[in-house]
Every structure is written in C-alpha cells, then in structure tokens.
mmCIF file of C-alpha atoms in Angstrom:
data_model
loop_
_atom_site.group_PDB
_atom_site.id
_atom_site.type_symbol
_atom_site.label_atom_id
_atom_site.label_comp_id
_atom_site.label_asym_id
_atom_site.label_seq_id
_atom_site.Cartn_x
_atom_site.Cartn_y
_atom_site.Cartn_z
ATOM 1 C CA MET A 621 -20.336 16.366 -35.470
ATOM 2 C CA LYS A 622 -18.518 13.072 -34.936
ATOM 3 C CA ARG A 623 -16.771 14.494 -31.868
ATOM 4 C CA ARG A 624 -20.086 15.701 -30.442
ATOM 5 C CA THR A 625 -21.719 12.301 -30.999
ATOM 6 C CA GLN A 626 -18.823 10.592 -29.259
ATOM 7 C CA GLN A 627 -19.161 12.887 -26.234
ATOM 8 C CA ILE A 628 -22.886 12.130 -26.004
ATOM 9 C CA ILE A 629 -22.201 8.378 -26.115
ATOM 10 C CA GLN A 630 -19.518 8.778 -23.420
ATOM 11 C CA LYS A 631 -21.968 10.468 -21.090
ATOM 12 C CA ILE A 632 -24.804 8.014 -21.785
ATOM 13 C CA VAL A 633 -22.556 5.034 -21.023
ATOM 14 C CA TYR A 634 -20.745 6.354 -17.959
ATOM 15 C CA MET A 635 -23.347 8.672 -16.442
ATOM 16 C CA GLY A 636 -26.391 6.558 -17.316
ATOM 17 C CA ILE A 637 -25.774 2.872 -18.010
ATOM 18 C CA VAL A 638 -22.967 2.251 -15.486
ATOM 19 C CA PRO A 639 -24.826 3.788 -12.485
ATOM 20 C CA PHE A 640 -27.945 1.816 -13.470
ATOM 21 C CA VAL A 641 -25.951 -1.452 -13.595
ATOM 22 C CA ALA A 642 -24.345 -0.646 -10.237
ATOM 23 C CA SER A 643 -27.729 0.021 -8.657
ATOM 24 C CA TYR A 644 -29.080 -3.242 -10.092
ATOM 25 C CA LEU A 645 -26.139 -5.289 -8.789
ATOM 26 C CA PHE A 646 -26.598 -3.758 -5.345
ATOM 27 C CA SER A 647 -30.323 -4.589 -5.460
ATOM 28 C CA LEU A 648 -29.546 -8.309 -5.877
ATOM 29 C CA ASN A 649 -28.793 -8.317 -2.182
ATOM 30 C CA GLY A 650 -31.100 -5.473 -1.210
ATOM 31 C CA ALA A 651 -33.485 -7.508 0.953
ATOM 32 C CA ASP A 652 -30.668 -8.968 3.067
ATOM 33 C CA PHE A 653 -29.067 -5.544 3.327
ATOM 34 C CA ALA A 654 -32.319 -3.974 4.533
ATOM 35 C CA ALA A 655 -32.741 -6.665 7.172
ATOM 36 C CA TYR A 656 -29.135 -6.398 8.326
ATOM 37 C CA VAL A 657 -28.722 -2.662 8.823
ATOM 38 C CA HIS A 658 -30.236 -0.317 11.368
ATOM 39 C CA SER A 659 -33.050 1.976 10.364
ATOM 40 C CA SER A 660 -32.054 5.363 8.940
ATOM 41 C CA ASP A 661 -32.888 7.614 6.014
ATOM 42 C CA TRP A 662 -29.694 6.560 4.257
ATOM 43 C CA VAL A 663 -30.618 2.904 4.560
ATOM 44 C CA VAL A 664 -34.065 3.586 3.128
ATOM 45 C CA ALA A 665 -32.410 5.321 0.179
ATOM 46 C CA LEU A 666 -29.991 2.437 -0.380
ATOM 47 C CA CYS A 667 -32.654 -0.260 -0.078
ATOM 48 C CA ASP A 668 -35.321 1.358 -2.237
ATOM 49 C CA PRO A 669 -34.385 0.863 -5.944
ATOM 50 C CA GLN A 670 -35.692 4.229 -7.144
ATOM 51 C CA LYS A 671 -34.195 6.242 -4.287
ATOM 52 C CA ARG A 672 -30.888 4.394 -4.572
ATOM 53 C CA LEU A 673 -30.712 5.106 -8.299
ATOM 54 C CA MET A 674 -31.549 8.772 -7.702
ATOM 55 C CA LEU A 675 -28.857 8.939 -5.014
ATOM 56 C CA ILE A 676 -26.240 7.456 -7.354
ATOM 57 C CA PHE A 677 -27.260 9.741 -10.229
ATOM 58 C CA ALA A 678 -27.113 12.759 -7.895
ATOM 59 C CA ALA A 679 -23.592 11.752 -6.848
ATOM 60 C CA VAL A 680 -22.556 11.369 -10.504
ATOM 61 C CA VAL A 681 -23.965 14.801 -11.410
ATOM 62 C CA PHE A 682 -22.253 16.376 -8.390
ATOM 63 C CA ALA A 683 -18.942 14.773 -9.389
ATOM 64 C CA SER A 684 -19.337 15.943 -12.996
ATOM 65 C CA LEU A 685 -19.799 19.532 -11.787
ATOM 66 C CA LEU A 686 -16.550 19.268 -9.816
ATOM 67 C CA ILE A 687 -14.807 17.908 -12.906
ATOM 68 C CA LYS A 688 -16.099 20.803 -15.029
ATOM 69 C CA LEU A 689 -14.729 23.147 -12.361
ATOM 70 C CA MET A 690 -11.282 21.540 -12.674
ATOM 71 C CA ILE A 691 -11.490 21.848 -16.474
ATOM 72 C CA HIS A 692 -12.231 25.557 -16.013
ATOM 73 C CA ILE A 693 -9.323 25.983 -13.551
ATOM 74 C CA ASN A 694 -7.135 24.254 -16.179
ATOM 75 C CA LEU A 695 -4.266 22.854 -14.121
ATOM 76 C CA ALA A 696 -2.623 21.800 -17.369
ATOM 77 C CA ASP A 697 -0.623 18.617 -17.922
ATOM 78 C CA VAL A 698 2.034 19.696 -20.440
ATOM 79 C CA PRO A 699 3.308 16.784 -22.595
ATOM 80 C CA GLU A 700 6.827 15.502 -21.855
ATOM 81 C CA HIS A 701 9.001 12.658 -23.150
ATOM 82 C CA ARG A 702 7.075 9.935 -21.304
ATOM 83 C CA SER A 703 3.575 11.344 -21.880
ATOM 84 C CA SER A 704 1.020 9.524 -24.013
ATOM 85 C CA HIS A 705 -0.688 12.777 -25.024
ATOM 86 C CA THR A 706 0.561 15.542 -27.325
ATOM 87 C CA VAL A 707 -1.632 18.509 -26.348
ATOM 88 C CA PRO A 708 -1.685 20.288 -22.943
ATOM 89 C CA THR A 709 -4.740 18.946 -21.106
ATOM 90 C CA PRO A 710 -6.325 19.855 -17.746
ATOM 91 C CA ARG A 711 -5.667 17.361 -14.961
ATOM 92 C CA ALA A 712 -6.722 16.742 -11.348
ATOM 93 C CA GLY A 713 -10.099 15.373 -12.445
ATOM 94 C CA GLY A 714 -9.617 12.872 -9.635
ATOM 95 C CA LEU A 715 -10.631 15.593 -7.169
ATOM 96 C CA ALA A 716 -14.255 14.568 -7.747
ATOM 97 C CA ILE A 717 -13.412 10.949 -6.916
ATOM 98 C CA TYR A 718 -11.722 11.999 -3.682
ATOM 99 C CA VAL A 719 -14.660 14.177 -2.599
ATOM 100 C CA LEU A 720 -17.225 11.401 -3.184
ATOM 101 C CA MET A 721 -15.013 8.815 -1.482
ATOM 102 C CA ALA A 722 -14.542 11.105 1.520
ATOM 103 C CA LEU A 723 -18.304 11.689 1.772
ATOM 104 C CA THR A 724 -18.956 7.935 1.557
ATOM 105 C CA ILE A 725 -16.490 7.247 4.380
ATOM 106 C CA LEU A 726 -18.109 9.976 6.481
ATOM 107 C CA VAL A 727 -21.503 8.340 5.949
ATOM 108 C CA MET A 728 -20.106 4.936 6.922
ATOM 109 C CA GLY A 729 -18.269 6.215 9.982
ATOM 110 C CA TYR A 730 -20.608 8.812 11.410
ATOM 111 C CA LEU A 731 -24.098 7.609 10.544
ATOM 112 C CA ASP A 732 -25.298 4.498 12.322
ATOM 113 C CA LEU A 733 -26.015 2.270 9.341
ATOM 114 C CA GLY A 734 -25.349 -0.864 11.352
ATOM 115 C CA ILE A 735 -23.054 -2.312 8.708
ATOM 116 C CA ALA A 736 -19.738 -0.921 9.932
ATOM 117 C CA LYS A 737 -17.602 -3.781 11.196
ATOM 118 C CA TYR A 738 -14.928 -1.365 12.375
ATOM 119 C CA PRO A 739 -15.359 1.335 15.069
ATOM 120 C CA ARG A 740 -15.551 5.006 14.216
ATOM 121 C CA HIS A 741 -11.859 5.755 14.775
ATOM 122 C CA VAL A 742 -10.957 3.262 12.027
ATOM 123 C CA TRP A 743 -13.180 5.104 9.550
ATOM 124 C CA VAL A 744 -11.519 8.346 10.643
ATOM 125 C CA SER A 745 -8.171 6.745 9.807
ATOM 126 C CA PHE A 746 -9.494 5.771 6.358
ATOM 127 C CA LEU A 747 -10.530 9.386 5.790
ATOM 128 C CA VAL A 748 -7.134 10.663 6.957
ATOM 129 C CA VAL A 749 -5.326 8.230 4.663
ATOM 130 C CA ILE A 750 -7.193 9.102 1.455
ATOM 131 C CA SER A 751 -7.016 12.813 2.350
ATOM 132 C CA VAL A 752 -3.240 12.663 2.807
ATOM 133 C CA MET A 753 -2.765 10.802 -0.478
ATOM 134 C CA ALA A 754 -5.149 13.163 -2.286
ATOM 135 C CA ALA A 755 -3.285 16.194 -0.913
ATOM 136 C CA ILE A 756 0.077 14.755 -1.977
ATOM 137 C CA GLY A 757 -1.366 13.972 -5.403
ATOM 138 C CA LEU A 758 -2.799 17.476 -5.821
ATOM 139 C CA LEU A 759 0.538 19.042 -4.860
ATOM 140 C CA ASP A 760 2.242 16.730 -7.338
ATOM 141 C CA ASP A 761 -0.195 17.829 -10.054
ATOM 142 C CA TRP A 762 0.456 21.473 -9.254
ATOM 143 C CA ARG A 763 4.213 21.303 -8.711
ATOM 144 C CA ARG A 764 6.132 18.058 -9.160
ATOM 145 C CA LEU A 765 7.147 16.522 -5.823
ATOM 146 C CA PRO A 766 10.242 14.368 -5.262
ATOM 147 C CA ALA A 767 9.589 10.620 -5.257
ATOM 148 C CA SER A 768 10.872 10.520 -1.669
ATOM 149 C CA ILE A 769 7.981 12.689 -0.445
ATOM 150 C CA ARG A 770 5.390 10.583 -2.256
ATOM 151 C CA GLY A 771 6.988 7.415 -0.894
ATOM 152 C CA ALA A 772 7.072 8.787 2.652
ATOM 153 C CA ALA A 773 3.366 9.669 2.417
ATOM 154 C CA GLN A 774 2.511 6.153 1.225
ATOM 155 C CA ILE A 775 4.522 4.591 4.056
ATOM 156 C CA PHE A 776 2.835 6.903 6.578
ATOM 157 C CA CYS A 777 -0.631 5.965 5.309
ATOM 158 C CA ALA A 778 0.152 2.242 5.311
ATOM 159 C CA CYS A 779 1.330 2.542 8.928
ATOM 160 C CA ILE A 780 -1.946 4.236 9.907
ATOM 161 C CA ILE A 781 -4.007 1.435 8.345
ATOM 162 C CA VAL A 782 -2.118 -1.460 9.953
ATOM 163 C CA ALA A 783 -2.007 0.393 13.291
ATOM 164 C CA GLN A 784 -5.828 0.272 13.306
ATOM 165 C CA GLY A 785 -5.772 -3.520 12.975
ATOM 166 C CA VAL A 786 -6.990 -3.508 9.374
ATOM 167 C CA THR A 787 -4.789 -6.325 8.065
ATOM 168 C CA PHE A 788 -4.861 -9.635 6.249
ATOM 169 C CA THR A 789 -4.952 -12.396 8.862
ATOM 170 C CA LYS A 790 -5.024 -15.594 6.809
ATOM 171 C CA LEU A 791 -4.387 -16.965 3.354
ATOM 172 C CA GLN A 792 -4.851 -20.276 1.671
ATOM 173 C CA ILE A 793 -1.896 -21.470 -0.330
ATOM 174 C CA PRO A 794 -3.025 -23.554 -3.340
ATOM 175 C CA LEU A 795 -2.937 -27.284 -2.541
ATOM 176 C CA VAL A 796 -2.320 -26.361 1.116
ATOM 177 C CA ASP A 797 -4.676 -25.603 4.001
ATOM 178 C CA ILE A 798 -5.507 -22.135 5.330
ATOM 179 C CA VAL A 799 -2.423 -20.449 6.787
ATOM 180 C CA GLU A 800 -2.751 -18.061 9.717
ATOM 181 C CA LEU A 801 -0.409 -15.156 9.029
ATOM 182 C CA GLY A 802 0.140 -14.249 12.662
ATOM 183 C CA SER A 803 2.943 -11.700 13.028
ATOM 184 C CA PHE A 804 3.372 -11.631 9.239
ATOM 185 C CA SER A 805 -0.059 -10.028 8.763
ATOM 186 C CA ILE A 806 1.206 -6.513 9.508
ATOM 187 C CA PRO A 807 4.238 -6.459 7.157
ATOM 188 C CA LEU A 808 2.262 -8.223 4.416
ATOM 189 C CA THR A 809 -0.573 -5.687 4.586
ATOM 190 C CA PHE A 810 1.903 -2.809 4.824
ATOM 191 C CA LEU A 811 3.779 -3.967 1.720
ATOM 192 C CA TRP A 812 0.522 -4.525 -0.169
ATOM 193 C CA ILE A 813 -0.765 -0.987 0.485
ATOM 194 C CA VAL A 814 2.532 0.690 -0.459
ATOM 195 C CA PHE A 815 3.093 -1.524 -3.506
ATOM 196 C CA PHE A 816 -0.404 -1.269 -4.926
ATOM 197 C CA THR A 817 -0.764 2.484 -4.361
ATOM 198 C CA ASN A 818 2.480 2.919 -6.311
ATOM 199 C CA ALA A 819 1.491 0.407 -8.981
ATOM 200 C CA PHE A 820 -1.851 2.085 -9.580
ATOM 201 C CA ASN A 821 -0.179 5.465 -9.919
ATOM 202 C CA PHE A 822 2.215 4.018 -12.506
ATOM 203 C CA MET A 823 -0.624 2.417 -14.472
ATOM 204 C CA ASP A 824 -2.413 5.733 -14.977
ATOM 205 C CA GLY A 825 -0.766 6.259 -18.350
ATOM 206 C CA LEU A 826 -3.533 5.995 -20.958
ATOM 207 C CA ASN A 827 -6.985 7.537 -21.276
ATOM 208 C CA GLY A 828 -9.491 5.535 -19.254
ATOM 209 C CA LEU A 829 -7.047 2.808 -18.194
ATOM 210 C CA ALA A 830 -7.132 3.315 -14.426
ATOM 211 C CA GLY A 831 -10.775 4.417 -14.425
ATOM 212 C CA ASN A 832 -12.211 1.527 -16.427
ATOM 213 C CA VAL A 833 -10.337 -1.108 -14.431
ATOM 214 C CA THR A 834 -11.560 0.541 -11.217
ATOM 215 C CA LEU A 835 -15.139 0.353 -12.502
ATOM 216 C CA VAL A 836 -14.722 -3.358 -13.242
ATOM 217 C CA VAL A 837 -13.354 -3.979 -9.741
ATOM 218 C CA CYS A 838 -16.157 -2.051 -8.035
ATOM 219 C CA LEU A 839 -18.911 -3.711 -10.072
ATOM 220 C CA PHE A 840 -17.524 -7.118 -9.147
ATOM 221 C CA ILE A 841 -17.404 -6.079 -5.496
ATOM 222 C CA LEU A 842 -21.161 -5.553 -5.748
ATOM 223 C CA GLY A 843 -21.381 -9.024 -7.300
ATOM 224 C CA PHE A 844 -19.362 -10.520 -4.434
ATOM 225 C CA THR A 845 -21.757 -8.844 -2.007
ATOM 226 C CA GLY A 846 -24.564 -10.965 -3.379
ATOM 227 C CA ILE A 847 -22.654 -14.065 -2.312
ATOM 228 C CA HIS A 848 -21.144 -13.276 1.074
ATOM 229 C CA HIS A 849 -22.411 -9.872 2.276
ATOM 230 C CA HIS A 850 -19.421 -7.531 1.927
ATOM 231 C CA TYR A 851 -21.652 -4.623 2.960
ATOM 232 C CA GLU A 852 -18.893 -2.183 3.889
ATOM 233 C CA ALA A 853 -16.991 -2.827 0.683
ATOM 234 C CA SER A 854 -20.144 -2.561 -1.434
ATOM 235 C CA VAL A 855 -21.121 0.868 -0.084
ATOM 236 C CA LEU A 856 -17.565 2.153 -0.578
ATOM 237 C CA ALA A 857 -17.642 0.677 -4.087
ATOM 238 C CA LEU A 858 -20.820 2.635 -4.891
ATOM 239 C CA GLY A 859 -19.021 5.850 -3.933
ATOM 240 C CA LEU A 860 -16.090 4.985 -6.175
ATOM 241 C CA ILE A 861 -18.386 4.020 -9.059
ATOM 242 C CA ALA A 862 -20.185 7.369 -8.928
ATOM 243 C CA GLY A 863 -16.942 9.357 -8.954
ATOM 244 C CA VAL A 864 -15.146 7.275 -11.575
ATOM 245 C CA SER A 865 -18.196 7.140 -13.874
ATOM 246 C CA ALA A 866 -18.455 10.923 -13.882
ATOM 247 C CA PHE A 867 -14.736 11.219 -14.587
ATOM 248 C CA LEU A 868 -14.720 8.713 -17.461
ATOM 249 C CA ALA A 869 -17.524 10.636 -19.156
ATOM 250 C CA PHE A 870 -14.888 13.351 -19.712
ATOM 251 C CA ASN A 871 -11.854 11.108 -20.190
ATOM 252 C CA PHE A 872 -12.493 8.033 -22.337
ATOM 253 C CA PRO A 873 -11.959 7.487 -25.187
ATOM 254 C CA LYS A 874 -11.131 11.170 -25.840
ATOM 255 C CA ALA A 875 -9.953 13.127 -22.829
ATOM 256 C CA THR A 876 -10.941 16.673 -21.954
ATOM 257 C CA ILE A 877 -9.356 16.170 -18.513
ATOM 258 C CA PHE A 878 -6.922 13.713 -16.933
ATOM 259 C CA LEU A 879 -7.182 11.842 -13.645
ATOM 260 C CA GLY A 880 -4.028 13.439 -12.258
ATOM 261 C CA ASP A 881 -2.002 12.188 -9.327
ATOM 262 C CA ILE A 882 -4.772 13.237 -6.953
ATOM 263 C CA GLY A 883 -7.004 10.682 -8.669
ATOM 264 C CA SER A 884 -4.493 7.864 -9.114
ATOM 265 C CA GLN A 885 -3.251 8.150 -5.523
ATOM 266 C CA THR A 886 -6.818 8.232 -4.165
ATOM 267 C CA LEU A 887 -7.887 5.244 -6.266
ATOM 268 C CA GLY A 888 -4.738 3.283 -5.458
ATOM 269 C CA VAL A 889 -4.991 3.596 -1.697
ATOM 270 C CA SER A 890 -8.803 3.143 -1.749
ATOM 271 C CA LEU A 891 -8.579 -0.101 -3.736
ATOM 272 C CA SER A 892 -5.758 -1.386 -1.529
ATOM 273 C CA ILE A 893 -7.974 -0.839 1.532
ATOM 274 C CA LEU A 894 -10.959 -2.443 -0.211
ATOM 275 C CA THR A 895 -8.785 -5.476 -0.955
ATOM 276 C CA VAL A 896 -8.106 -5.901 2.762
ATOM 277 C CA LEU A 897 -11.786 -5.417 3.672
ATOM 278 C CA VAL A 898 -12.898 -8.037 1.146
ATOM 279 C CA GLY A 899 -9.936 -10.228 2.100
ATOM 280 C CA GLU A 900 -11.097 -10.413 5.690
ATOM 281 C CA SER A 901 -14.608 -11.555 4.805
ATOM 282 C CA GLU A 902 -15.766 -15.121 5.102
ATOM 283 C CA PRO A 903 -15.178 -17.727 3.844
ATOM 284 C CA ALA A 904 -11.450 -17.088 4.140
ATOM 285 C CA PHE A 905 -10.317 -19.552 1.490
ATOM 286 C CA TYR A 906 -11.018 -17.234 -1.450
ATOM 287 C CA SER A 907 -11.329 -13.707 -0.127
ATOM 288 C CA PRO A 908 -7.729 -12.376 -0.109
ATOM 289 C CA TYR A 909 -7.330 -13.258 -3.782
ATOM 290 C CA ALA A 910 -10.640 -11.887 -5.092
ATOM 291 C CA LEU A 911 -9.666 -8.310 -5.914
ATOM 292 C CA PRO A 912 -6.000 -9.054 -6.767
ATOM 293 C CA ALA A 913 -7.327 -11.477 -9.401
ATOM 294 C CA ILE A 914 -9.362 -8.717 -11.072
ATOM 295 C CA LEU A 915 -6.496 -6.248 -10.685
ATOM 296 C CA PHE A 916 -3.961 -8.755 -11.978
ATOM 297 C CA PRO A 917 -3.361 -6.928 -15.311
ATOM 298 C CA PHE A 918 -2.114 -3.932 -13.302
ATOM 299 C CA ILE A 919 -0.256 -5.960 -10.688
ATOM 300 C CA PHE A 920 1.474 -8.100 -13.305
ATOM 301 C CA ASP A 921 2.417 -5.130 -15.498
ATOM 302 C CA ALA A 922 3.947 -3.166 -12.610
ATOM 303 C CA SER A 923 5.744 -6.206 -11.142
ATOM 304 C CA PHE A 924 7.089 -7.500 -14.464
ATOM 305 C CA THR A 925 8.362 -4.069 -15.518
ATOM 306 C CA LEU A 926 10.044 -3.477 -12.152
ATOM 307 C CA ILE A 927 11.844 -6.843 -12.185
ATOM 308 C CA TYR A 928 12.715 -6.591 -15.897
ATOM 309 C CA ARG A 929 14.322 -3.168 -15.424
ATOM 310 C CA LEU A 930 16.221 -4.407 -12.363
ATOM 311 C CA PHE A 931 17.724 -7.266 -14.375
ATOM 312 C CA GLN A 932 18.672 -4.789 -17.104
ATOM 313 C CA GLY A 933 20.473 -2.638 -14.546
ATOM 314 C CA LYS A 934 18.200 0.359 -15.117
ATOM 315 C CA ASN A 935 17.149 2.911 -12.526
ATOM 316 C CA ILE A 936 13.724 1.748 -11.335
ATOM 317 C CA PHE A 937 12.934 5.182 -9.880
ATOM 318 C CA LYS A 938 13.503 7.044 -13.142
ATOM 319 C CA PRO A 939 10.323 7.842 -15.139
ATOM 320 C CA HIS A 940 10.003 5.735 -18.279
ATOM 321 C CA LYS A 941 7.624 4.342 -20.906
ATOM 322 C CA GLU A 942 8.461 0.655 -20.588
ATOM 323 C CA TYR A 943 5.305 -0.667 -18.980
ATOM 324 C CA LEU A 944 3.587 -3.363 -20.971
ATOM 325 C CA PHE A 945 0.644 -1.097 -21.790
ATOM 326 C CA HIS A 946 3.127 1.440 -23.205
ATOM 327 C CA ARG A 947 4.775 -1.252 -25.318
ATOM 328 C CA LEU A 948 1.446 -2.650 -26.517
ATOM 329 C CA SER A 949 0.097 0.753 -27.583
ATOM 330 C CA ARG A 950 3.433 1.657 -29.174
ATOM 331 C CA LEU A 951 3.782 -1.547 -31.201
ATOM 332 C CA TYR A 952 0.362 -2.876 -32.146
ATOM 333 C CA LEU A 953 -2.706 -1.145 -30.723
ATOM 334 C CA SER A 954 -4.144 2.318 -30.305
ATOM 335 C CA GLN A 955 -4.421 3.771 -26.807
ATOM 336 C CA THR A 956 -8.171 3.149 -26.798
ATOM 337 C CA ALA A 957 -7.707 -0.476 -27.881
ATOM 338 C CA THR A 958 -5.007 -1.048 -25.241
ATOM 339 C CA THR A 959 -7.286 0.313 -22.519
ATOM 340 C CA SER A 960 -10.074 -1.934 -23.809
ATOM 341 C CA VAL A 961 -7.786 -4.992 -23.683
ATOM 342 C CA TYR A 962 -6.857 -4.330 -20.039
ATOM 343 C CA THR A 963 -10.507 -3.713 -19.154
ATOM 344 C CA CYS A 964 -11.617 -6.939 -20.853
ATOM 345 C CA LEU A 965 -8.866 -8.934 -19.125
ATOM 346 C CA SER A 966 -9.930 -7.582 -15.727
ATOM 347 C CA THR A 967 -13.534 -8.479 -16.551
ATOM 348 C CA LEU A 968 -12.515 -11.989 -17.624
ATOM 349 C CA TYR A 969 -10.529 -12.554 -14.433
ATOM 350 C CA GLY A 970 -13.456 -11.215 -12.419
ATOM 351 C CA VAL A 971 -15.857 -13.669 -14.066
ATOM 352 C CA CYS A 972 -13.425 -16.512 -13.344
ATOM 353 C CA ALA A 973 -13.050 -15.359 -9.731
ATOM 354 C CA LEU A 974 -16.826 -15.189 -9.297
ATOM 355 C CA TRP A 975 -17.186 -18.683 -10.775
ATOM 356 C CA CYS A 976 -14.534 -19.999 -8.368
ATOM 357 C CA MET A 977 -16.383 -18.473 -5.427
ATOM 358 C CA LYS A 978 -19.686 -20.045 -6.439
ATOM 359 C CA SER A 979 -17.924 -23.386 -6.996
ATOM 360 C CA ASN A 980 -16.020 -23.225 -3.681
ATOM 361 C CA LEU A 981 -12.679 -23.155 -5.508
ATOM 362 C CA ASN A 982 -9.598 -21.153 -4.560
ATOM 363 C CA VAL A 983 -9.426 -17.904 -6.542
ATOM 364 C CA ALA A 984 -5.630 -18.103 -6.378
ATOM 365 C CA TYR A 985 -5.836 -20.512 -9.329
ATOM 366 C CA VAL A 986 -7.121 -17.644 -11.495
ATOM 367 C CA ILE A 987 -3.951 -15.684 -10.729
ATOM 368 C CA PHE A 988 -1.767 -18.755 -11.252
ATOM 369 C CA PHE A 989 -3.123 -19.567 -14.717
ATOM 370 C CA ALA A 990 -3.158 -15.892 -15.740
ATOM 371 C CA LEU A 991 0.519 -15.686 -14.775
ATOM 372 C CA ILE A 992 1.414 -18.725 -16.887
ATOM 373 C CA ILE A 993 -0.340 -17.228 -19.923
ATOM 374 C CA LYS A 994 0.878 -13.632 -19.561
ATOM 375 C CA LEU A 995 4.544 -14.243 -18.714
ATOM 376 C CA PRO A 996 5.718 -15.499 -22.155
ATOM 377 C CA PHE A 997 3.732 -12.747 -23.890
ATOM 378 C CA ALA A 998 5.321 -10.100 -21.643
ATOM 379 C CA PHE A 999 8.867 -11.290 -22.414
ATOM 380 C CA TRP A 1000 8.076 -11.393 -26.132
ATOM 381 C CA LEU A 1001 6.571 -7.886 -26.066
ATOM 382 C CA ALA A 1002 9.565 -6.490 -24.173
ATOM 383 C CA TYR A 1003 11.977 -8.208 -26.579
ATOM 384 C CA VAL A 1004 10.273 -6.905 -29.738
ATOM 385 C CA ASP A 1005 9.950 -3.376 -28.361
ATOM 386 C CA GLY A 1006 13.570 -3.430 -27.204
ATOM 387 C CA ARG A 1007 14.820 -4.463 -30.646
ATOM 388 C CA LYS A 1008 12.728 -1.789 -32.318
ATOM 389 C CA SER A 1009 14.087 0.887 -29.953
ATOM 390 C CA THR A 1010 17.671 -0.272 -30.609
ATOM 391 C CA LYS A 1011 17.201 -0.024 -34.386
ATOM 392 C CA LYS A 1012 15.873 3.537 -34.059
ATOM 393 C CA ARG A 1013 19.083 4.577 -32.322
#
C-alpha cells in the first residue's frame, strides 16, 4: 500500500505539477512570444495557455508510454561493484527523452516558427548530434562499449557543433570588462561540449540525480526567457521537461527503470548545446555563466573528483565510486536525500543567478562563491571517506 501511494505521488508531481509549472513559466512571456513569432498552428498552441498545457501533457503521456515499453523490453542493468542499486533493473528509459528532444528540434528546424536564430542546416546538425550520442548510449546500454568509442563520438559531435558556428564568442571576467574570445571561441566551446557530456554521464549514478537537476535547469531557462527572450532555448527546454518529467515518474525516489547511457548522453549533449545558446544571448555580461551556475554541483563534482584522482596517481578512466555524491550517500545520507541535496543546491544557485540577472550583476560571482564554500567540504568528505575505506581494508 505504501509503495502504491508513493508511485501515485511520483506521477502527480512529475506528470502533473511539473508540466503545469513549466507551462506557467512559459506563459509569463507568452504575449511577447506571440508577437515575435510567425503565425502557425504550433505557435497558437504554444501561446494559448490551455492548448500549450494540453500539448505538454500529451508529450508527457507519449513519453511515459515509451518508458513503459522499455520496462517491458527489460534491457536489464545488472548490479556491479560500482552500482548504487542491488537488484537488476530495466534501463534505457532515456529513449523517451531522446525521442521528444528529436521531435522538438524537428519542429524548430522545419516549421517556420520565426524564432529560429540559426538556419535549418544548424538544426539538422543538432539532430545529428543528439542522435549519434543517443545511438552510442543505446549500444552502451545493450553491450558495453570501450571508452575510446564513446570519447570519439563526443569529439565528433563537438566538431559538428563548432563547425556550424555555434560557439561562445565573449565572456566577462569578474572585475574585468567583456573579453572577445576570437580564435579561442572554437576550442573553448569544443572542450565545454566534450567535458560536460562526459561529466553528465558520470553524474548519472543515483535515482533521480541527473533528471531532477535537468528539470531545475530547464525551469530556470523558462525563467530566463521572461527576462531576455531566449525563445529557442525555452522551446527546447519544454521538450526536455516533458521527457524528463515522464521519466522521473518511474525513477524517483524508487526506480522501476533507469535513465541508461542513452539518456545521460542525450541530456549531457543537449544541455551543453543549450548552454551555448543561452550564452550567446544578450546582454553578454551574464549569459555564458547562467546555466553553468545552476549546473555547478555537477561540474564541481566531476572536476574535483578528476583532479583529486590525478593527484592520487589513480587511473582517471577506470570506473569508480569516488564522486562526491557517492561519498555523501555512503557516509551520511540516503540516495534520495543526496539527490535532494544536489537538486536544492542547483535551485539555490539558479535563484542567485536569476537575482544577479535582474540586478545587472555578473553571474560568475555565484560560481565563485559556491566554489569557495564547496571546496573545503569536498576535501573533508574525500578525507573522511578515504580513512573509512582504509580501515575496512
């Protein structure tokens, strides 16, 4: 009975409340959106509150049916030494997220909504990129692929994106003026896409962790839209919200299916592209830091763990359970509580970023102060966990 009640609450929250909140946030800028875009049936659906809500709910229901199909197929994730679960569980639930994201990109690229800043061939490249990463992820879910193949696919996709001219072009260094990146824009964007796609894949280690943080990011993208009209990013965010909401209804706090590499790879590359899209919006002084600030719990965890293992002389390519979220759930908190902490931190950083935008302050300060606070805690957590592991031996 308790299990059944929990499942009902999961579905009410993720398949009811979250889509409603997303639709409401989008409606805050609905009048400007309606005036900005060209006339089409899709625009009418997005601008009308009732039709937009029905469209989002339909997408969520469609995604949930795909997820139930993957549960039935039962591409099982068998527990191993670095797994956080103990019972074989179906995976590849991220297929639904990929399908909705692909459909959203097709709508943006092939229907004349009037909001697409980039020409059609760029949207085709976006579709190719997420399709390649989804295919690699699905193969990895089915039969483990070497890290070299996954890395080559990520490099290939990053090259496609920068070749289309989708790059960061300027940053503002705190206490310094805006810096034009010039020839550094391509390598910086390339490194960001490869790094973050990898980081997001690594962070998919607890029920609901990757999904809930993605929801926070996408909801804040809709909030940013109300300030400076990130129309492309907001429509893509709606597609992600629909897919992720449907998935989380089956995954958090108790999982009947996992995201799988198809989901983590799709989310990672999609969010890295969204970061560039938002980063190139005006005014330039805050934009490149907006999404990295919200994603900072992930970025910091992946970066700290990588550097910490390098200094310890460990193989950084070998699978392990030394990420900060692993240590936190192993030492002090349950998996559900750890996921909640990361979600709350992302929400807090998002609120701070939004406040900085409204106050014409540089969002980079959010990252700077978060780094100062998190760094001592990370060293302490690694030290305590290391001592405990040594004693067990």
